[in-house]
Amino acid sequence: MVQQYLNLSKEETNQLIDLRKETVHKIVLEKRNLINVNARVSIVLDFSGSMDHLYRNGSVQALLDKVFPIAIEFDDNEELDVWIFDHDFKRIGVVNRNNIYGFVKDVYSRYKMGATNYAPVMRDVMQKYLVEEPQDISNYVIFITDGDNNDHSDATKTIIEASKYPIFWQFVGIGNSSYSFLEKLDTMSGRYIDNANFFAVLSAEKFYSDYSEDDVYRDLLNEYPQWLADAKVKEMIANGKTTNQHYNQNHVSNNSSGGFFSKVKSLFG
């Protein structure tokens, strides 16, 4: 089914994206009072070695095309911010109607794959949305991976810290792997608010072909509306730039060593 999908022309692909946009609108947004929601939407893609075949056979491109209509509905610019990660991360830029066709093939041809760490890319998402480009809106992050990570402790600390800010993490497991760490997110203690959800499907092929679009979009947007409706989140969004400035000041003042926090500090003198 994925290979058949990839044989579509650019025009046919765009037509399918428009049909999916209507599905997102009718199946999820209208029923959950999300019509007027304005949010930045991003996708964080596992680029570890075990994902190689999913990039080569077109599954990741098919997933990207299926997720993109959510960005069209939420983002004023109709853009989807893209990161890839292994033991490190890379910002890939934005996906829009002009470049989505064949986007993943281009990414796959330019980078090498590695191991699997969640925290570095999560911290960079926070750096972009809270420090470099703060706005008074929510941030909805779709985080796709095919396996467990090597940095449980660091990722746990990062998720707890992120719970204080207007970013919601929708984790999606692709494949019949162990997701014990991600499965704990809904009950993880120590967070300011539950800021993450997780579900898994048996394979990227099933996500594309056997998993109905109604179910895909319901699952992707299952807990996000509840998070948005929480009074704490409303306060975060209302005070977005002020809240984000607090994040920046806190981490610049308390973390003067290298890595992520030195990058933050360099941005502000």
PDB file of C-alpha atoms in Angstrom:
ATOM      1  CA  MET A   1       0.000   0.000   0.000  1.00  0.00           C
ATOM      2  CA  VAL A   2       2.790   2.451   0.794  1.00  0.00           C
ATOM      3  CA  GLN A   3       4.559   1.779  -2.508  1.00  0.00           C
ATOM      4  CA  GLN A   4       1.263   2.224  -4.359  1.00  0.00           C
ATOM      5  CA  TYR A   5       0.776   5.528  -2.566  1.00  0.00           C
ATOM      6  CA  LEU A   6       4.252   6.716  -3.539  1.00  0.00           C
ATOM      7  CA  ASN A   7       3.384   6.251  -7.196  1.00  0.00           C
ATOM      8  CA  LEU A   8       0.943   9.155  -6.933  1.00  0.00           C
ATOM      9  CA  SER A   9       1.884  12.320  -8.774  1.00  0.00           C
ATOM     10  CA  LYS A  10       2.584  15.571  -6.973  1.00  0.00           C
ATOM     11  CA  GLU A  11      -0.859  16.857  -7.963  1.00  0.00           C
ATOM     12  CA  GLU A  12      -2.583  13.673  -6.745  1.00  0.00           C
ATOM     13  CA  THR A  13      -0.675  13.862  -3.456  1.00  0.00           C
ATOM     14  CA  ASN A  14      -1.820  17.448  -2.878  1.00  0.00           C
ATOM     15  CA  GLN A  15      -5.406  16.461  -3.631  1.00  0.00           C
ATOM     16  CA  LEU A  16      -5.153  13.675  -1.052  1.00  0.00           C
ATOM     17  CA  ILE A  17      -3.741  16.133   1.503  1.00  0.00           C
ATOM     18  CA  ASP A  18      -6.781  18.363   0.972  1.00  0.00           C
ATOM     19  CA  LEU A  19      -9.126  15.429   1.517  1.00  0.00           C
ATOM     20  CA  ARG A  20      -7.310  14.569   4.740  1.00  0.00           C
ATOM     21  CA  LYS A  21      -7.565  18.203   5.836  1.00  0.00           C
ATOM     22  CA  GLU A  22     -11.341  17.888   5.573  1.00  0.00           C
ATOM     23  CA  THR A  23     -11.200  14.686   7.631  1.00  0.00           C
ATOM     24  CA  VAL A  24      -9.184  16.382  10.370  1.00  0.00           C
ATOM     25  CA  HIS A  25     -11.639  19.259  10.433  1.00  0.00           C
ATOM     26  CA  LYS A  26     -14.839  17.185  10.546  1.00  0.00           C
ATOM     27  CA  ILE A  27     -13.751  14.169  12.569  1.00  0.00           C
ATOM     28  CA  VAL A  28     -11.710  15.892  15.262  1.00  0.00           C
ATOM     29  CA  LEU A  29     -11.749  19.670  15.302  1.00  0.00           C
ATOM     30  CA  GLU A  30     -15.499  20.240  15.018  1.00  0.00           C
ATOM     31  CA  LYS A  31     -16.304  17.589  17.621  1.00  0.00           C
ATOM     32  CA  ARG A  32     -13.691  18.765  20.137  1.00  0.00           C
ATOM     33  CA  ASN A  33     -14.080  22.526  19.817  1.00  0.00           C
ATOM     34  CA  LEU A  34     -10.664  22.972  18.240  1.00  0.00           C
ATOM     35  CA  ILE A  35     -11.796  24.990  15.226  1.00  0.00           C
ATOM     36  CA  ASN A  36     -10.216  28.260  16.333  1.00  0.00           C
ATOM     37  CA  VAL A  37      -7.065  26.783  17.846  1.00  0.00           C
ATOM     38  CA  ASN A  38      -3.870  28.411  16.673  1.00  0.00           C
ATOM     39  CA  ALA A  39      -0.758  26.330  17.325  1.00  0.00           C
ATOM     40  CA  ARG A  40       2.680  25.652  15.974  1.00  0.00           C
ATOM     41  CA  VAL A  41       2.908  22.047  14.865  1.00  0.00           C
ATOM     42  CA  SER A  42       6.085  20.035  14.502  1.00  0.00           C
ATOM     43  CA  ILE A  43       7.132  16.486  13.745  1.00  0.00           C
ATOM     44  CA  VAL A  44      10.179  14.877  15.346  1.00  0.00           C
ATOM     45  CA  LEU A  45      11.329  11.821  13.394  1.00  0.00           C
ATOM     46  CA  ASP A  46      13.502   9.000  14.682  1.00  0.00           C
ATOM     47  CA  PHE A  47      16.576   8.799  12.411  1.00  0.00           C
ATOM     48  CA  SER A  48      18.293   5.913  14.161  1.00  0.00           C
ATOM     49  CA  GLY A  49      19.663   2.939  12.243  1.00  0.00           C
ATOM     50  CA  SER A  50      16.657   0.706  12.919  1.00  0.00           C
ATOM     51  CA  MET A  51      14.482   3.182  10.995  1.00  0.00           C
ATOM     52  CA  ASP A  52      16.549   2.847   7.813  1.00  0.00           C
ATOM     53  CA  HIS A  53      14.162   0.534   5.938  1.00  0.00           C
ATOM     54  CA  LEU A  54      11.203   2.802   6.777  1.00  0.00           C
ATOM     55  CA  TYR A  55      12.932   5.727   5.107  1.00  0.00           C
ATOM     56  CA  ARG A  56      13.993   3.661   2.102  1.00  0.00           C
ATOM     57  CA  ASN A  57      10.599   2.039   1.452  1.00  0.00           C
ATOM     58  CA  GLY A  58       8.650   5.295   1.654  1.00  0.00           C
ATOM     59  CA  SER A  59       6.859   4.660   4.946  1.00  0.00           C
ATOM     60  CA  VAL A  60       8.214   7.802   6.623  1.00  0.00           C
ATOM     61  CA  GLN A  61       7.158   9.983   3.689  1.00  0.00           C
ATOM     62  CA  ALA A  62       3.686   8.448   3.852  1.00  0.00           C
ATOM     63  CA  LEU A  63       3.529   9.192   7.591  1.00  0.00           C
ATOM     64  CA  LEU A  64       4.634  12.773   7.031  1.00  0.00           C
ATOM     65  CA  ASP A  65       1.954  13.281   4.392  1.00  0.00           C
ATOM     66  CA  LYS A  66      -0.668  11.901   6.762  1.00  0.00           C
ATOM     67  CA  VAL A  67       0.365  14.183   9.626  1.00  0.00           C
ATOM     68  CA  PHE A  68       0.732  17.359   7.544  1.00  0.00           C
ATOM     69  CA  PRO A  69      -3.023  18.188   7.367  1.00  0.00           C
ATOM     70  CA  ILE A  70      -2.992  18.788  11.131  1.00  0.00           C
ATOM     71  CA  ALA A  71      -0.453  21.560  10.584  1.00  0.00           C
ATOM     72  CA  ILE A  72      -2.631  23.034   7.845  1.00  0.00           C
ATOM     73  CA  GLU A  73      -5.524  23.269  10.287  1.00  0.00           C
ATOM     74  CA  PHE A  74      -3.594  24.698  13.259  1.00  0.00           C
ATOM     75  CA  ASP A  75      -0.749  26.743  11.796  1.00  0.00           C
ATOM     76  CA  ASP A  76      -1.424  30.153  10.187  1.00  0.00           C
ATOM     77  CA  ASN A  77       1.424  29.558   7.731  1.00  0.00           C
ATOM     78  CA  GLU A  78       0.324  25.982   6.988  1.00  0.00           C
ATOM     79  CA  GLU A  79       3.808  24.770   7.879  1.00  0.00           C
ATOM     80  CA  LEU A  80       5.164  21.817   9.827  1.00  0.00           C
ATOM     81  CA  ASP A  81       8.499  22.228  11.622  1.00  0.00           C
ATOM     82  CA  VAL A  82      10.709  19.151  11.213  1.00  0.00           C
ATOM     83  CA  TRP A  83      13.449  17.643  13.348  1.00  0.00           C
ATOM     84  CA  ILE A  84      15.275  14.338  12.937  1.00  0.00           C
ATOM     85  CA  PHE A  85      17.117  12.678  15.793  1.00  0.00           C
ATOM     86  CA  ASP A  86      19.377   9.781  16.651  1.00  0.00           C
ATOM     87  CA  HIS A  87      21.898  10.232  19.479  1.00  0.00           C
ATOM     88  CA  ASP A  88      21.938  13.887  18.416  1.00  0.00           C
ATOM     89  CA  PHE A  89      19.465  15.957  16.357  1.00  0.00           C
ATOM     90  CA  LYS A  90      19.113  18.194  13.325  1.00  0.00           C
ATOM     91  CA  ARG A  91      16.606  20.884  12.490  1.00  0.00           C
ATOM     92  CA  ILE A  92      15.459  20.195   8.947  1.00  0.00           C
ATOM     93  CA  GLY A  93      13.358  23.316   8.427  1.00  0.00           C
ATOM     94  CA  VAL A  94       9.670  23.385   7.498  1.00  0.00           C
ATOM     95  CA  VAL A  95       7.378  21.257   5.388  1.00  0.00           C
ATOM     96  CA  ASN A  96       4.728  23.080   3.376  1.00  0.00           C
ATOM     97  CA  ARG A  97       2.689  22.447   0.248  1.00  0.00           C
ATOM     98  CA  ASN A  98       5.591  23.490  -1.962  1.00  0.00           C
ATOM     99  CA  ASN A  99       8.197  21.027  -0.666  1.00  0.00           C
ATOM    100  CA  ILE A 100       6.376  18.103   0.944  1.00  0.00           C
ATOM    101  CA  TYR A 101       6.506  15.957  -2.179  1.00  0.00           C
ATOM    102  CA  GLY A 102       9.704  13.886  -1.906  1.00  0.00           C
ATOM    103  CA  PHE A 103      10.816  15.713   1.259  1.00  0.00           C
ATOM    104  CA  VAL A 104      11.885  12.582   3.152  1.00  0.00           C
ATOM    105  CA  LYS A 105      13.896  11.161   0.248  1.00  0.00           C
ATOM    106  CA  ASP A 106      15.971  14.334   0.219  1.00  0.00           C
ATOM    107  CA  VAL A 107      16.533  14.202   3.989  1.00  0.00           C
ATOM    108  CA  TYR A 108      17.527  10.530   3.853  1.00  0.00           C
ATOM    109  CA  SER A 109      20.112  11.224   1.164  1.00  0.00           C
ATOM    110  CA  ARG A 110      21.877  13.939   3.188  1.00  0.00           C
ATOM    111  CA  TYR A 111      22.379  12.503   6.686  1.00  0.00           C
ATOM    112  CA  LYS A 112      23.793   9.447   8.457  1.00  0.00           C
ATOM    113  CA  MET A 113      21.902   7.504  11.113  1.00  0.00           C
ATOM    114  CA  GLY A 114      22.944   6.766  14.707  1.00  0.00           C
ATOM    115  CA  ALA A 115      21.625   5.554  18.069  1.00  0.00           C
ATOM    116  CA  THR A 116      18.464   6.687  19.927  1.00  0.00           C
ATOM    117  CA  ASN A 117      18.371   9.516  22.481  1.00  0.00           C
ATOM    118  CA  TYR A 118      15.261  11.592  23.121  1.00  0.00           C
ATOM    119  CA  ALA A 119      16.503  14.402  25.371  1.00  0.00           C
ATOM    120  CA  PRO A 120      18.778  16.341  22.983  1.00  0.00           C
ATOM    121  CA  VAL A 121      16.079  16.872  20.384  1.00  0.00           C
ATOM    122  CA  MET A 122      13.436  17.628  23.019  1.00  0.00           C
ATOM    123  CA  ARG A 123      15.661  20.324  24.494  1.00  0.00           C
ATOM    124  CA  ASP A 124      16.177  21.815  21.045  1.00  0.00           C
ATOM    125  CA  VAL A 125      12.431  21.946  20.445  1.00  0.00           C
ATOM    126  CA  MET A 126      12.189  23.869  23.718  1.00  0.00           C
ATOM    127  CA  GLN A 127      15.041  26.149  22.705  1.00  0.00           C
ATOM    128  CA  LYS A 128      13.347  27.044  19.412  1.00  0.00           C
ATOM    129  CA  TYR A 129       9.843  27.575  20.787  1.00  0.00           C
ATOM    130  CA  LEU A 130      10.644  29.047  24.198  1.00  0.00           C
ATOM    131  CA  VAL A 131      13.820  31.009  23.558  1.00  0.00           C
ATOM    132  CA  GLU A 132      14.418  31.784  19.913  1.00  0.00           C
ATOM    133  CA  GLU A 133      10.826  32.186  18.706  1.00  0.00           C
ATOM    134  CA  PRO A 134       8.527  32.700  21.718  1.00  0.00           C
ATOM    135  CA  GLN A 135       4.843  33.227  20.933  1.00  0.00           C
ATOM    136  CA  ASP A 136       1.604  33.379  22.889  1.00  0.00           C
ATOM    137  CA  ILE A 137       0.312  30.119  21.408  1.00  0.00           C
ATOM    138  CA  SER A 138       0.566  26.421  22.149  1.00  0.00           C
ATOM    139  CA  ASN A 139       3.060  24.071  20.534  1.00  0.00           C
ATOM    140  CA  TYR A 140       1.987  20.606  19.431  1.00  0.00           C
ATOM    141  CA  VAL A 141       4.832  18.139  18.817  1.00  0.00           C
ATOM    142  CA  ILE A 142       4.340  14.769  17.107  1.00  0.00           C
ATOM    143  CA  PHE A 143       7.281  12.578  18.109  1.00  0.00           C
ATOM    144  CA  ILE A 144       7.661   9.366  16.066  1.00  0.00           C
ATOM    145  CA  THR A 145      10.017   6.553  17.044  1.00  0.00           C
ATOM    146  CA  ASP A 146      10.390   2.818  16.435  1.00  0.00           C
ATOM    147  CA  GLY A 147      12.036   1.872  19.714  1.00  0.00           C
ATOM    148  CA  ASP A 148      13.110   2.647  23.238  1.00  0.00           C
ATOM    149  CA  ASN A 149      15.711   5.293  24.034  1.00  0.00           C
ATOM    150  CA  ASN A 150      19.120   5.117  25.724  1.00  0.00           C
ATOM    151  CA  ASP A 151      18.711   8.206  27.916  1.00  0.00           C
ATOM    152  CA  HIS A 152      15.776   7.524  30.238  1.00  0.00           C
ATOM    153  CA  SER A 153      17.054   9.693  33.083  1.00  0.00           C
ATOM    154  CA  ASP A 154      17.886  12.721  30.946  1.00  0.00           C
ATOM    155  CA  ALA A 155      14.658  12.445  28.958  1.00  0.00           C
ATOM    156  CA  THR A 156      12.633  12.169  32.177  1.00  0.00           C
ATOM    157  CA  LYS A 157      14.167  15.356  33.533  1.00  0.00           C
ATOM    158  CA  THR A 158      13.498  17.096  30.229  1.00  0.00           C
ATOM    159  CA  ILE A 159       9.834  16.058  30.128  1.00  0.00           C
ATOM    160  CA  ILE A 160       9.335  17.217  33.713  1.00  0.00           C
ATOM    161  CA  GLU A 161      10.923  20.585  32.923  1.00  0.00           C
ATOM    162  CA  ALA A 162       8.888  20.904  29.718  1.00  0.00           C
ATOM    163  CA  SER A 163       5.643  20.435  31.666  1.00  0.00           C
ATOM    164  CA  LYS A 164       5.967  24.014  32.927  1.00  0.00           C
ATOM    165  CA  TYR A 165       5.694  25.432  29.401  1.00  0.00           C
ATOM    166  CA  PRO A 166       3.108  25.413  26.574  1.00  0.00           C
ATOM    167  CA  ILE A 167       4.390  22.385  24.658  1.00  0.00           C
ATOM    168  CA  PHE A 168       2.400  19.160  24.253  1.00  0.00           C
ATOM    169  CA  TRP A 169       4.249  16.001  23.213  1.00  0.00           C
ATOM    170  CA  GLN A 170       2.346  13.360  21.239  1.00  0.00           C
ATOM    171  CA  PHE A 171       4.583  10.279  21.146  1.00  0.00           C
ATOM    172  CA  VAL A 172       3.865   7.626  18.511  1.00  0.00           C
ATOM    173  CA  GLY A 173       5.541   4.224  18.491  1.00  0.00           C
ATOM    174  CA  ILE A 174       5.909   2.597  15.076  1.00  0.00           C
ATOM    175  CA  GLY A 175       6.601  -1.130  15.228  1.00  0.00           C
ATOM    176  CA  ASN A 176       6.302  -4.021  17.656  1.00  0.00           C
ATOM    177  CA  SER A 177       9.025  -2.846  20.020  1.00  0.00           C
ATOM    178  CA  SER A 178       9.394  -2.036  23.710  1.00  0.00           C
ATOM    179  CA  TYR A 179       8.053   1.366  24.702  1.00  0.00           C
ATOM    180  CA  SER A 180       8.174   0.936  28.462  1.00  0.00           C
ATOM    181  CA  PHE A 181       9.552   4.431  28.980  1.00  0.00           C
ATOM    182  CA  LEU A 182       6.931   6.147  26.844  1.00  0.00           C
ATOM    183  CA  GLU A 183       4.149   4.066  28.386  1.00  0.00           C
ATOM    184  CA  LYS A 184       4.975   5.587  31.787  1.00  0.00           C
ATOM    185  CA  LEU A 185       4.418   9.154  30.620  1.00  0.00           C
ATOM    186  CA  ASP A 186       0.713   9.318  31.409  1.00  0.00           C
ATOM    187  CA  THR A 187       1.343   8.447  35.052  1.00  0.00           C
ATOM    188  CA  MET A 188       4.782   9.989  35.506  1.00  0.00           C
ATOM    189  CA  SER A 189       4.959  11.995  38.737  1.00  0.00           C
ATOM    190  CA  GLY A 190       6.758  15.268  39.300  1.00  0.00           C
ATOM    191  CA  ARG A 191       5.314  17.173  36.358  1.00  0.00           C
ATOM    192  CA  TYR A 192       3.532  20.514  36.615  1.00  0.00           C
ATOM    193  CA  ILE A 193       0.886  19.105  34.271  1.00  0.00           C
ATOM    194  CA  ASP A 194       0.470  15.969  32.163  1.00  0.00           C
ATOM    195  CA  ASN A 195       2.105  17.203  28.967  1.00  0.00           C
ATOM    196  CA  ALA A 196       2.363  14.026  26.891  1.00  0.00           C
ATOM    197  CA  ASN A 197       0.426  11.177  25.374  1.00  0.00           C
ATOM    198  CA  PHE A 198       1.540   7.931  23.767  1.00  0.00           C
ATOM    199  CA  PHE A 199       0.128   5.283  21.471  1.00  0.00           C
ATOM    200  CA  ALA A 200       1.724   2.632  19.284  1.00  0.00           C
ATOM    201  CA  VAL A 201       0.873   0.829  16.058  1.00  0.00           C
ATOM    202  CA  LEU A 202       2.429  -2.417  14.891  1.00  0.00           C
ATOM    203  CA  SER A 203       4.124  -0.953  11.841  1.00  0.00           C
ATOM    204  CA  ALA A 204       4.427   2.118   9.673  1.00  0.00           C
ATOM    205  CA  GLU A 205       2.675   0.128   6.961  1.00  0.00           C
ATOM    206  CA  LYS A 206      -0.328  -0.388   9.231  1.00  0.00           C
ATOM    207  CA  PHE A 207      -0.275   3.265  10.245  1.00  0.00           C
ATOM    208  CA  TYR A 208      -0.657   4.132   6.588  1.00  0.00           C
ATOM    209  CA  SER A 209      -2.897   1.384   5.205  1.00  0.00           C
ATOM    210  CA  ASP A 210      -4.830  -0.500   7.915  1.00  0.00           C
ATOM    211  CA  TYR A 211      -5.241   2.305  10.424  1.00  0.00           C
ATOM    212  CA  SER A 212      -8.279   4.320   9.308  1.00  0.00           C
ATOM    213  CA  GLU A 213      -7.734   8.032   8.940  1.00  0.00           C
ATOM    214  CA  ASP A 214     -10.538   8.722  11.402  1.00  0.00           C
ATOM    215  CA  ASP A 215      -8.709   6.637  14.011  1.00  0.00           C
ATOM    216  CA  VAL A 216      -5.313   8.161  13.184  1.00  0.00           C
ATOM    217  CA  TYR A 217      -6.482  11.704  13.747  1.00  0.00           C
ATOM    218  CA  ARG A 218      -8.527  10.817  16.823  1.00  0.00           C
ATOM    219  CA  ASP A 219      -5.498   9.147  18.403  1.00  0.00           C
ATOM    220  CA  LEU A 220      -3.102  11.921  17.410  1.00  0.00           C
ATOM    221  CA  LEU A 221      -5.405  14.515  18.954  1.00  0.00           C
ATOM    222  CA  ASN A 222      -6.762  12.418  21.806  1.00  0.00           C
ATOM    223  CA  GLU A 223      -5.304  14.203  24.850  1.00  0.00           C
ATOM    224  CA  TYR A 224      -4.242  17.491  23.280  1.00  0.00           C
ATOM    225  CA  PRO A 225      -7.741  19.063  23.685  1.00  0.00           C
ATOM    226  CA  GLN A 226      -7.798  18.149  27.400  1.00  0.00           C
ATOM    227  CA  TRP A 227      -4.366  19.661  27.863  1.00  0.00           C
ATOM    228  CA  LEU A 228      -5.449  22.859  26.093  1.00  0.00           C
ATOM    229  CA  ALA A 229      -8.534  23.133  28.291  1.00  0.00           C
ATOM    230  CA  ASP A 230      -6.573  22.953  31.550  1.00  0.00           C
ATOM    231  CA  ALA A 231      -6.447  26.252  33.452  1.00  0.00           C
ATOM    232  CA  LYS A 232      -2.680  25.954  33.937  1.00  0.00           C
ATOM    233  CA  VAL A 233      -2.124  25.605  30.206  1.00  0.00           C
ATOM    234  CA  LYS A 234      -4.435  28.518  29.423  1.00  0.00           C
ATOM    235  CA  GLU A 235      -2.357  30.631  31.794  1.00  0.00           C
ATOM    236  CA  MET A 236       0.877  29.481  30.137  1.00  0.00           C
ATOM    237  CA  ILE A 237      -0.429  30.423  26.700  1.00  0.00           C
ATOM    238  CA  ALA A 238      -1.878  33.747  27.840  1.00  0.00           C
ATOM    239  CA  ASN A 239       1.481  34.634  29.384  1.00  0.00           C
ATOM    240  CA  GLY A 240       3.419  32.857  26.650  1.00  0.00           C
ATOM    241  CA  LYS A 241       6.305  35.202  26.001  1.00  0.00           C
ATOM    242  CA  THR A 242       6.660  36.011  29.690  1.00  0.00           C
ATOM    243  CA  THR A 243       6.586  32.328  30.611  1.00  0.00           C
ATOM    244  CA  ASN A 244       9.122  31.505  27.936  1.00  0.00           C
ATOM    245  CA  GLN A 245      11.372  34.353  29.035  1.00  0.00           C
ATOM    246  CA  HIS A 246      11.362  32.823  32.511  1.00  0.00           C
ATOM    247  CA  TYR A 247      12.549  29.542  30.997  1.00  0.00           C
ATOM    248  CA  ASN A 248      15.377  31.332  29.231  1.00  0.00           C
ATOM    249  CA  GLN A 249      16.484  33.327  32.283  1.00  0.00           C
ATOM    250  CA  ASN A 250      16.332  30.278  34.541  1.00  0.00           C
ATOM    251  CA  HIS A 251      18.487  28.129  32.300  1.00  0.00           C
ATOM    252  CA  VAL A 252      20.965  30.791  31.319  1.00  0.00           C
ATOM    253  CA  SER A 253      21.608  31.766  34.936  1.00  0.00           C
ATOM    254  CA  ASN A 254      21.773  28.243  36.350  1.00  0.00           C
ATOM    255  CA  ASN A 255      23.475  26.375  33.526  1.00  0.00           C
ATOM    256  CA  SER A 256      26.574  28.111  32.255  1.00  0.00           C
ATOM    257  CA  SER A 257      28.344  24.977  31.066  1.00  0.00           C
ATOM    258  CA  GLY A 258      28.518  23.723  27.483  1.00  0.00           C
ATOM    259  CA  GLY A 259      26.009  21.990  25.239  1.00  0.00           C
ATOM    260  CA  PHE A 260      22.429  23.127  24.978  1.00  0.00           C
ATOM    261  CA  PHE A 261      22.556  25.780  27.660  1.00  0.00           C
ATOM    262  CA  SER A 262      25.687  27.429  26.279  1.00  0.00           C
ATOM    263  CA  LYS A 263      23.804  27.800  22.990  1.00  0.00           C
ATOM    264  CA  VAL A 264      20.956  29.487  24.851  1.00  0.00           C
ATOM    265  CA  LYS A 265      23.345  31.810  26.622  1.00  0.00           C
ATOM    266  CA  SER A 266      25.070  32.790  23.396  1.00  0.00           C
ATOM    267  CA  LEU A 267      21.754  33.948  22.000  1.00  0.00           C
ATOM    268  CA  PHE A 268      21.299  36.476  24.751  1.00  0.00           C
ATOM    269  CA  GLY A 269      24.755  37.938  25.221  1.00  0.00           C
TER     270      GLY A 269
END
